[in-house]
Amino acid sequence: MFDAFYHVGLLLEHHPHPDEPRANPYQVSRGYKGTALRLLCFARDPAANAWTFLRVESAEVDPDTTLDATLFQSPEGNAPPQFPTVDLFTSDFPGTTAIPLAKSKPGKRLIGVLKNKTFPDLEDLAQLIQNSPAVSDALAATLGQQERVLLSLKLDGRLLADSPTTAGARAKRASEPYANYYQHKNKTYLGRNQTCAFTHETADTVMGFASLYNCYAVKTELSVVSGGFDLTQAWKNLPVSTKAMDRLLRGKHFVEQHLRFQLCGYRYFLLPQFLGPPESDAAGEFLRAVAALKKRALGKDGAINSDLEDDILEMLADEQHHAAFSLVFYEKDKAKFNLLVTIEDLFPRYNQALLQQIRAVEANPTYQGYASKKGPYNQKFRLRFLKSIFPENKKEGSFRQGFFETLRAFMMGNPIDYGFLLRHINRHLRFLHFEDKPITATAVQALLWCDMLLKRATKGGPLLSGRRSFLSKEVRMHQRYEAYFERHREFFDGDARKLTFLIGVYCDELLAAQAKRYDANTPFFKRLNGLKLDTKQLKTLWPQMIAKMEQYDSRFPRIRDLEEAVTESFLAATDFDDMERDEVSFLFTLGLKQRLKLHPYQPKKQPQEEGAPA
């Protein structure tokens, strides 16, 4: 991620973006808008050389003005504050009248910072706050019903960050010789001189360290990286110069604002790598194109709308921009940042072929014309399908690793285990069944995915590993079945698979007949073992289905055509018993949910009235 942030920052130097956020030199979190602000105002008496308490001023935090002028370092996280500004919750204070600030937890933190050697001029303030009840009384009078306030100082009429005290502290810090050091067992170890990891400048201009994501340190700023300079904890930190740090921050802000999205509940960055000169006009056009993606997103973290997935796939496949991309999935909790998985080096030519194959599969008539309350719709290829079969919840469990590994394999064109995929598809279908939720959309999306993976396999290698082949003979059946299997010839490449699917279609015809006869009840469904079946069970169920159809007098012409197709497939599929349980269960369930595609519902014709035109 270092390289990606730096690369974007370098592009922005040549092609500034109009929506680029204002620099935040104090590294302050922007999460305080609407929070009440209280300023303890003090004035120094030159004659007595002592501080005098004046009053408490009230204000509201404005992240564009007040915040940068008030704070010097964000008080977020568990790190001790390096600057006398604290988050103050009224629940931290005992009592209901006057608030003893010096005895509260935030007050103790504030006093501890004031006694720090960094601010020797403010040590008298610590004594004043501890010993003067007027400070606590004045603060209590201004709190009112506030549950949370941000407490800072105002010295001689100037906000803390603009005061001579702060300027002196920064100058002192800047004058210290640069050295890389860490402490271990109360001993300090000095490191060698460093060079900037990006600009290769010498130690004279190296200003600090950059961590993985959200902590940048400069020796002139009163802030720390995670783990500080202790190399036993912060060994991943890189030395950076001021120029490199500016580019890192600029690139990071741009990525957070324009290239942060969300897929299946996981946040990710779309990190670009422009392959041409950064000063070229094409680089500027590229920046504008990737920034436009965010406008199609919804919500704070870029919650995906119905078309954003397609837009991102098209961006990955666009060869005109001469760029490669990486997807970086992450989770962030306050100051904690964890990388979940990275999918690197997605080049346009590869993704262009992927997008063309997706469009070709979606054009299959099988995926078009599904009925819904809002009217007919077409099934579209969705990466979100992976989240449904690899969920992360209390009821089904956590399958995060399966989701990311399958997504990475799909995007990179690596083999995906066929049995592993079907096992999780079946697990989710059974879960939906027992939760009494619709199954059709998931089953059809699963077929679409398998079609997609097999089509990619025929174009560029074995993407579905572990998928065995079955015998395929010339079996004559009704045209509607032959046409369906021809549209999915990569998937139904053996008579055993066709047979299992057709038995599922026949079973759904039986269930429809039962529902019509018994007022929407389907007692035969109890024999399906929760949709977990093998070939032996199908052989047992098949004659039972035929007997039930005879009992209900429902062997219409289409049913007899289907029985003939199943019978012929039984004779041809001599390797039917070699099928795995997971594949049998999936194909059978798929047949249950594809009946209406093979046997569309046809309403009965109403009898014409006498005299009506023919």
XYZ file of C-alpha atoms in Angstrom:
614
model
C 0.000 0.000 0.000
C 2.961 2.345 0.523
C 3.826 2.223 -3.154
C 0.207 2.760 -4.257
C -0.289 5.824 -2.045
C 3.033 7.273 -3.159
C 2.262 6.599 -6.831
C -1.135 8.335 -6.633
C 0.435 11.260 -4.768
C 3.046 11.587 -7.520
C 0.297 11.698 -10.169
C -1.544 14.376 -8.189
C 1.561 16.580 -8.177
C 1.305 16.798 -11.956
C -2.512 16.685 -12.172
C -4.195 18.192 -9.078
C -7.780 17.072 -8.589
C -10.455 19.721 -7.885
C -12.023 17.612 -5.120
C -8.726 16.922 -3.421
C -9.152 17.393 0.358
C -7.334 20.161 2.169
C -4.078 19.131 3.801
C -4.354 18.235 7.472
C -0.930 19.066 8.935
C -1.934 18.124 12.458
C -3.039 14.589 11.508
C -6.382 15.080 13.235
C -9.297 12.691 12.990
C -12.353 14.200 11.317
C -14.857 12.406 13.545
C -15.717 15.270 15.904
C -18.228 17.318 13.921
C -21.113 18.365 16.146
C -19.155 17.702 19.344
C -19.199 20.474 21.943
C -15.879 22.211 22.557
C -14.779 23.736 25.857
C -11.683 25.926 26.093
C -10.024 26.628 29.442
C -8.815 30.225 29.024
C -5.685 31.343 30.870
C -3.567 34.495 30.813
C 0.029 34.924 31.978
C 0.838 37.756 34.351
C 4.293 39.047 33.226
C 4.997 40.678 36.581
C 4.290 37.595 38.656
C 5.329 35.180 35.859
C 2.297 33.031 36.664
C -0.868 31.848 34.928
C -4.299 33.197 35.863
C -7.575 31.407 35.121
C -10.049 33.623 33.233
C -13.107 31.665 32.101
C -14.418 28.677 30.122
C -15.438 29.382 26.511
C -17.970 27.227 24.678
C -17.937 26.422 20.980
C -18.743 23.633 18.547
C -16.142 21.602 16.731
C -15.903 22.450 13.048
C -13.574 19.966 11.307
C -12.665 22.504 8.607
C -11.576 25.361 10.888
C -11.651 24.963 14.648
C -10.312 21.431 14.735
C -6.946 21.994 13.082
C -6.382 25.146 15.117
C -7.320 23.479 18.404
C -5.830 20.031 18.229
C -2.278 19.053 17.597
C -2.798 15.306 17.664
C -5.949 13.218 17.581
C -6.888 11.884 21.020
C -8.356 8.751 19.403
C -7.071 5.285 20.225
C -5.340 3.965 23.294
C -2.091 5.891 22.848
C -1.412 8.518 25.548
C -2.086 12.055 24.275
C 1.024 14.040 23.366
C -0.838 17.336 23.473
C -3.095 18.900 26.139
C -6.439 18.170 24.433
C -8.619 15.377 25.809
C -11.954 13.713 25.163
C -14.126 14.349 28.208
C -17.243 12.331 29.115
C -19.409 13.572 31.985
C -19.916 9.966 33.080
C -16.239 9.966 34.122
C -16.935 12.475 36.882
C -18.250 11.567 40.354
C -20.976 13.664 41.944
C -23.706 15.827 40.480
C -22.700 19.388 41.420
C -19.186 20.766 41.095
C -16.967 18.525 38.971
C -13.527 17.879 40.485
C -11.599 17.977 37.210
C -8.247 17.099 38.771
C -9.657 13.844 40.198
C -11.316 12.625 37.003
C -9.631 10.309 34.507
C -9.603 12.880 31.665
C -8.368 15.537 34.073
C -5.503 13.343 35.206
C -4.532 12.718 31.584
C -4.629 16.439 30.864
C -2.488 17.246 33.904
C -0.053 14.468 32.980
C 0.519 16.018 29.560
C 0.950 19.489 31.049
C 3.719 18.114 33.257
C 5.450 16.578 30.239
C 8.908 17.897 29.409
C 7.664 18.792 25.946
C 5.796 21.801 27.373
C 7.902 23.167 30.264
C 6.040 26.505 30.137
C 2.744 24.810 30.985
C 3.797 22.983 34.138
C 2.376 25.829 36.267
C -1.014 25.254 34.625
C -1.088 21.717 36.008
C -0.666 23.059 39.541
C -3.351 25.689 38.959
C -5.910 23.142 37.700
C -5.149 20.821 40.591
C -5.401 23.465 43.321
C -8.045 25.903 42.036
C -11.714 24.869 42.527
C -12.712 27.808 40.323
C -11.622 25.885 37.219
C -13.816 22.891 38.057
C -16.775 25.062 39.035
C -16.602 27.110 35.838
C -16.334 23.987 33.696
C -19.291 22.363 35.469
C -21.416 25.446 34.858
C -20.857 25.261 31.074
C -21.417 21.533 30.570
C -25.205 21.542 30.934
C -26.713 18.381 29.437
C -23.688 17.541 27.292
C -22.561 13.919 27.538
C -19.293 14.495 25.723
C -17.071 17.504 25.134
C -13.631 18.122 23.718
C -11.516 19.966 26.288
C -8.538 22.117 25.262
C -6.707 25.306 26.249
C -6.639 28.925 25.133
C -3.549 30.880 26.201
C -3.368 34.671 26.140
C -6.268 34.815 23.694
C -4.694 32.389 21.194
C -5.653 28.816 20.432
C -3.152 26.289 21.630
C -1.759 25.210 18.256
C -1.044 28.850 17.343
C 0.508 29.837 20.653
C 4.227 30.616 21.193
C 4.335 27.617 23.546
C 3.544 25.224 20.709
C 5.898 27.000 18.307
C 8.715 26.652 20.833
C 8.008 22.955 21.326
C 8.097 22.341 17.567
C 11.326 24.304 17.145
C 12.967 22.352 19.929
C 11.878 19.058 18.392
C 13.176 20.095 14.976
C 16.576 21.045 16.365
C 17.187 17.579 17.779
C 19.610 15.472 15.708
C 17.906 12.774 13.694
C 18.552 9.235 14.850
C 16.777 5.947 14.525
C 16.673 4.348 17.935
C 14.745 1.856 20.011
C 14.743 0.764 23.617
C 15.000 -2.742 24.997
C 15.337 -3.669 28.688
C 15.947 -0.052 29.688
C 18.758 0.342 27.167
C 18.700 2.670 24.187
C 20.133 1.437 20.896
C 20.982 3.910 18.137
C 20.535 2.799 14.568
C 22.398 3.761 11.428
C 21.602 6.789 9.332
C 18.586 6.238 7.111
C 17.689 7.097 3.535
C 14.139 7.795 2.401
C 12.460 4.627 1.156
C 10.876 6.496 -1.778
C 13.033 9.470 -2.794
C 16.361 7.982 -1.591
C 17.286 11.253 0.128
C 19.869 11.120 2.880
C 19.346 11.161 6.630
C 19.714 14.948 6.723
C 16.267 15.343 5.182
C 14.564 12.182 6.459
C 11.897 13.382 8.857
C 10.364 10.250 10.379
C 8.630 6.963 9.642
C 5.533 5.787 7.778
C 3.553 2.815 9.044
C 1.307 0.438 7.095
C -1.635 2.772 6.670
C -2.713 5.471 9.079
C 0.267 6.637 11.171
C 2.834 8.973 9.714
C 5.498 10.547 11.928
C 7.567 13.650 11.320
C 10.211 14.723 13.775
C 8.878 18.290 13.765
C 5.375 17.105 14.687
C 4.321 15.891 18.122
C 2.917 12.568 17.002
C 3.963 8.943 16.993
C 3.783 5.961 14.697
C 2.283 2.732 15.983
C 4.999 1.182 18.116
C 6.998 4.410 18.072
C 10.640 3.977 17.124
C 10.853 0.644 18.939
C 12.036 -1.610 16.138
C 10.995 -4.728 18.071
C 7.379 -3.602 17.538
C 7.501 -1.319 14.509
C 9.909 -3.150 12.216
C 7.629 -2.580 9.201
C 7.872 1.200 9.450
C 9.757 2.899 6.619
C 11.895 6.053 6.861
C 10.443 8.883 4.784
C 11.484 12.393 3.810
C 9.198 15.419 3.913
C 8.642 15.253 0.143
C 7.775 11.563 0.299
C 5.479 12.081 3.266
C 3.572 14.817 1.439
C 3.029 12.487 -1.520
C 1.991 9.629 0.757
C -0.580 11.748 2.568
C -1.870 13.275 -0.649
C -2.246 9.877 -2.297
C -3.839 8.376 0.799
C -6.444 11.155 1.002
C -7.314 10.729 -2.697
C -7.684 6.950 -2.361
C -9.870 7.300 0.731
C -12.097 9.868 -0.932
C -12.475 8.381 -4.422
C -11.308 4.754 -4.438
C -12.830 3.264 -1.299
C -15.681 0.846 -1.984
C -17.544 -1.998 -0.369
C -18.216 -5.527 -1.626
C -20.309 -8.022 0.312
C -19.855 -6.071 3.514
C -16.051 -5.895 3.193
C -14.386 -2.540 2.620
C -11.644 -2.367 0.020
C -9.409 0.070 -1.816
C -9.088 0.008 -5.591
C -5.404 0.924 -5.916
C -4.290 1.992 -9.415
C -0.847 1.775 -10.994
C -0.589 3.983 -14.071
C 1.909 2.444 -16.479
C 2.868 5.614 -18.354
C 4.763 8.823 -17.479
C 3.111 10.600 -14.513
C 3.344 13.999 -16.242
C 1.473 12.868 -19.394
C -2.060 14.025 -20.260
C -3.172 10.389 -20.205
C -2.285 10.226 -16.514
C -4.616 13.161 -15.791
C -7.444 11.560 -17.767
C -6.881 8.343 -15.860
C -7.148 10.114 -12.480
C -10.413 11.762 -13.510
C -11.822 8.450 -14.716
C -11.090 6.541 -11.504
C -12.350 9.447 -9.366
C -15.691 9.315 -11.209
C -16.328 5.781 -9.913
C -17.059 7.061 -6.424
C -19.958 9.157 -7.699
C -21.815 5.942 -8.489
C -21.403 4.615 -4.966
C -23.906 5.034 -2.168
C -23.241 5.550 1.521
C -20.250 6.581 3.560
C -18.101 3.577 2.642
C -19.204 3.233 -0.972
C -22.021 0.737 -0.560
C -22.458 -0.857 -3.962
C -25.464 0.096 -6.087
C -26.895 -2.201 -8.723
C -24.396 -1.218 -11.426
C -21.203 -0.280 -9.588
C -19.899 -3.843 -9.737
C -20.153 -3.695 -13.529
C -18.523 -0.258 -13.605
C -15.514 -1.482 -11.656
C -15.156 -4.577 -13.855
C -15.266 -2.323 -16.915
C -12.624 -0.044 -15.378
C -10.392 -3.060 -14.758
C -10.878 -4.107 -18.386
C -10.294 -0.688 -20.005
C -7.064 -0.849 -22.003
C -7.136 2.849 -22.941
C -5.934 3.918 -19.495
C -2.741 1.795 -19.578
C -3.020 0.891 -15.901
C -3.022 -2.102 -13.600
C -5.060 -2.368 -10.408
C -4.947 -4.051 -7.029
C -7.855 -4.761 -4.686
C -6.963 -4.359 -1.005
C -9.616 -5.620 1.420
C -9.253 -4.323 4.952
C -11.009 -3.737 8.244
C -10.520 -0.681 10.405
C -11.566 -0.188 14.017
C -10.572 3.216 15.383
C -6.767 3.275 15.214
C -6.487 -0.419 14.308
C -6.007 -1.265 10.633
C -5.858 -4.870 9.403
C -5.281 -6.110 5.878
C -7.599 -9.008 5.032
C -6.428 -9.935 1.541
C -4.815 -8.307 -1.480
C -5.480 -9.166 -5.128
C -2.607 -7.636 -7.043
C -1.690 -6.846 -10.635
C -5.043 -7.056 -12.422
C -4.104 -6.079 -15.982
C -6.646 -4.765 -18.524
C -6.167 -7.362 -21.257
C -6.891 -10.219 -18.881
C -9.943 -8.475 -17.405
C -11.260 -7.548 -20.833
C -11.502 -11.235 -21.731
C -13.166 -11.872 -18.371
C -15.791 -9.179 -18.982
C -16.550 -10.481 -22.477
C -17.081 -13.992 -21.116
C -19.410 -12.675 -18.403
C -21.514 -10.843 -20.991
C -21.658 -13.940 -23.196
C -22.936 -16.108 -20.343
C -25.511 -13.506 -19.237
C -26.936 -13.503 -22.785
C -28.020 -17.143 -22.382
C -31.860 -17.302 -22.609
C -31.915 -19.439 -19.465
C -31.033 -16.390 -17.370
C -33.652 -14.093 -18.868
C -37.317 -13.484 -18.183
C -37.597 -14.491 -14.512
C -40.851 -13.415 -12.882
C -40.994 -11.081 -9.885
C -43.459 -8.717 -8.221
C -41.921 -5.810 -10.139
C -42.095 -7.626 -13.454
C -39.718 -9.887 -15.422
C -35.996 -9.509 -14.863
C -32.747 -11.018 -16.148
C -30.182 -12.738 -13.958
C -26.827 -10.923 -13.939
C -23.448 -12.234 -12.903
C -22.755 -11.012 -9.364
C -19.647 -11.312 -7.234
C -22.015 -10.946 -4.275
C -23.075 -14.540 -4.864
C -19.840 -15.638 -3.173
C -20.931 -13.903 0.019
C -24.155 -15.908 0.134
C -22.368 -19.258 -0.080
C -19.466 -18.125 2.130
C -21.367 -16.180 4.817
C -20.152 -14.700 8.066
C -22.978 -14.777 10.607
C -24.053 -16.521 13.793
C -26.537 -18.894 12.156
C -24.375 -20.298 9.362
C -20.896 -19.677 10.744
C -17.886 -17.797 9.431
C -16.418 -18.701 6.025
C -14.387 -15.539 5.434
C -11.302 -17.390 4.240
C -13.309 -19.369 1.680
C -14.819 -16.147 0.343
C -11.495 -14.374 -0.121
C -9.637 -17.382 -1.510
C -12.388 -18.066 -4.064
C -12.600 -14.386 -5.033
C -8.829 -14.193 -5.469
C -8.775 -17.374 -7.573
C -11.589 -16.071 -9.768
C -10.028 -12.636 -10.334
C -6.544 -14.068 -10.940
C -7.673 -17.014 -13.073
C -6.404 -19.670 -10.653
C -8.053 -23.113 -10.373
C -11.133 -23.384 -8.124
C -11.986 -26.733 -6.562
C -15.312 -27.899 -8.021
C -16.227 -30.116 -5.072
C -15.404 -27.363 -2.580
C -17.633 -24.904 -4.444
C -20.586 -27.311 -4.695
C -20.279 -28.299 -1.043
C -20.763 -24.705 0.075
C -23.523 -24.092 -2.478
C -25.457 -27.085 -1.145
C -24.890 -26.061 2.456
C -26.397 -22.654 1.758
C -29.333 -24.058 -0.245
C -30.220 -26.388 2.618
C -29.968 -23.475 5.054
C -32.405 -21.446 2.934
C -34.766 -24.415 2.771
C -34.885 -24.946 6.531
C -35.249 -21.180 7.074
C -38.212 -21.249 4.663
C -36.559 -18.728 2.346
C -36.613 -18.656 -1.484
C -33.978 -20.807 -3.166
C -34.466 -20.134 -6.873
C -32.256 -17.048 -7.218
C -29.329 -18.701 -5.407
C -29.618 -21.932 -7.408
C -29.758 -20.091 -10.741
C -26.871 -17.795 -9.763
C -24.875 -20.926 -8.883
C -25.520 -22.337 -12.367
C -24.492 -18.998 -13.875
C -21.228 -19.077 -11.911
C -20.475 -22.663 -12.940
C -21.228 -21.785 -16.563
C -18.918 -18.788 -16.281
C -16.061 -20.748 -14.726
C -16.358 -23.548 -17.285
C -16.451 -21.089 -20.186
C -13.280 -19.458 -18.872
C -11.747 -22.907 -18.510
C -12.346 -23.689 -22.180
C -10.729 -20.355 -23.137
C -7.714 -20.316 -20.889
C -7.112 -23.472 -18.896
C -8.681 -25.587 -16.133
C -10.379 -23.089 -13.811
C -12.602 -25.700 -12.140
C -10.192 -28.294 -10.800
C -11.350 -31.683 -9.573
C -14.382 -31.811 -11.886
C -14.549 -35.274 -13.342
C -15.898 -36.177 -16.763
C -18.847 -38.495 -17.351
C -19.838 -40.566 -20.351
C -21.904 -38.842 -22.989
C -23.910 -40.826 -25.531
C -26.442 -39.754 -28.113
C -29.725 -39.712 -26.200
C -32.901 -38.691 -27.996
C -35.328 -36.585 -25.978
C -37.817 -33.791 -26.487
C -36.495 -30.665 -28.189
C -37.055 -28.484 -25.102
C -34.577 -30.580 -23.099
C -32.043 -30.871 -25.904
C -32.093 -27.084 -26.399
C -31.588 -26.438 -22.675
C -28.632 -28.813 -22.436
C -27.127 -27.327 -25.590
C -27.235 -23.842 -24.044
C -25.272 -25.228 -21.070
C -23.185 -27.810 -22.875
C -20.036 -27.042 -20.845
C -21.889 -27.744 -17.620
C -24.090 -30.691 -18.678
C -21.233 -32.526 -20.381
C -22.302 -36.032 -19.318
C -25.490 -38.105 -19.235
C -25.223 -38.594 -15.457
C -25.491 -34.838 -14.889
C -28.422 -34.530 -17.294
C -30.191 -37.431 -15.586
C -29.869 -35.958 -12.097
C -31.123 -32.591 -13.295
C -34.154 -34.096 -15.081
C -35.141 -36.097 -11.988
C -35.177 -32.798 -10.097
C -37.457 -31.272 -12.754
C -39.770 -34.285 -12.521
C -39.853 -34.053 -8.724
C -40.917 -30.406 -8.901
C -43.744 -31.373 -11.272
C -44.869 -33.871 -8.630
C -44.675 -31.268 -5.868
C -46.728 -28.859 -8.008
C -49.385 -31.550 -8.505
C -49.466 -32.231 -4.754
C -49.749 -28.527 -3.939
C -52.725 -28.226 -6.293
C -54.393 -31.311 -4.818
C -53.703 -30.692 -1.110
C -54.138 -26.916 -0.857
C -50.434 -25.928 -1.152
C -49.156 -28.853 0.970
C -46.319 -30.986 -0.448
C -45.889 -34.091 1.757
C -43.488 -35.741 -0.707
C -40.867 -33.081 0.079
C -40.230 -34.789 3.423
C -38.710 -37.733 1.527
C -35.983 -35.552 -0.018
C -33.734 -35.703 3.076
C -33.408 -31.936 3.323
C -32.052 -31.760 -0.270
C -29.055 -33.886 0.698
C -29.203 -36.813 -1.723
C -27.016 -39.392 -3.425
C -27.507 -41.639 -6.453
C -28.859 -44.547 -4.385
C -31.581 -42.349 -2.906
C -32.515 -40.997 -6.352
C -32.959 -44.542 -7.658
C -35.296 -45.223 -4.747
C -37.260 -41.998 -5.226
C -37.753 -42.309 -8.998
C -40.359 -45.153 -9.018
C -42.117 -43.515 -6.057
C -42.477 -40.304 -8.061
C -43.989 -42.147 -11.034
C -46.452 -43.951 -8.746
C -47.551 -40.664 -7.178
C -48.044 -39.081 -10.602
C -50.261 -42.039 -11.569
C -52.200 -41.614 -8.328
C -52.851 -37.920 -9.031
C -53.707 -38.610 -12.684
C -51.194 -35.933 -13.670
C -49.240 -37.642 -16.440
C -49.843 -34.980 -19.048
C -48.000 -35.106 -22.410
C -45.122 -32.975 -21.091
C -44.788 -35.347 -18.115
C -44.602 -38.376 -20.398
C -41.948 -36.599 -22.491
C -39.981 -35.947 -19.308
C -40.331 -39.572 -18.140
C -39.029 -40.745 -21.502
C -36.021 -38.395 -21.256
C -35.220 -39.659 -17.741
C -35.541 -43.295 -18.829
C -33.258 -42.829 -21.832
C -30.719 -41.008 -19.659
C -30.797 -43.824 -17.090
C -29.849 -46.292 -19.826
C -27.050 -44.061 -21.155
C -25.566 -42.960 -17.805
C -23.705 -46.143 -16.944
C -21.404 -44.162 -14.636
C -24.270 -42.561 -12.710
C -23.231 -44.265 -9.457
C -19.821 -42.545 -9.592
C -21.304 -39.109 -8.899
C -20.437 -37.397 -5.623
C -23.204 -36.573 -3.143
C -22.587 -32.801 -3.346
C -22.952 -32.730 -7.116
C -26.062 -34.922 -7.010
C -27.670 -32.634 -4.426
C -26.883 -29.481 -6.388
C -28.060 -30.782 -9.777
C -31.255 -32.157 -8.253
C -31.988 -28.832 -6.498
C -31.202 -26.966 -9.705
C -33.758 -29.122 -11.532
C -36.347 -28.316 -8.867
C -35.865 -24.604 -9.486
C -35.626 -24.697 -13.303
C -38.899 -26.507 -14.029
C -40.697 -23.377 -15.178
C -37.894 -22.667 -17.656
C -38.505 -26.067 -19.264
C -42.267 -26.249 -18.678
C -43.497 -22.622 -18.703
C -46.825 -21.922 -17.050
C -49.623 -21.616 -19.614
C -52.925 -20.209 -18.324
C -56.064 -21.980 -19.424
C -57.958 -20.374 -22.277
C -61.277 -18.848 -21.210
C -64.338 -20.077 -23.166
C -65.663 -17.520 -25.612
C -69.130 -16.075 -25.127
C -71.767 -16.617 -27.773
C -71.588 -14.008 -30.453
C -68.052 -13.017 -29.544
C -65.611 -12.693 -32.464
C -63.383 -15.734 -32.983
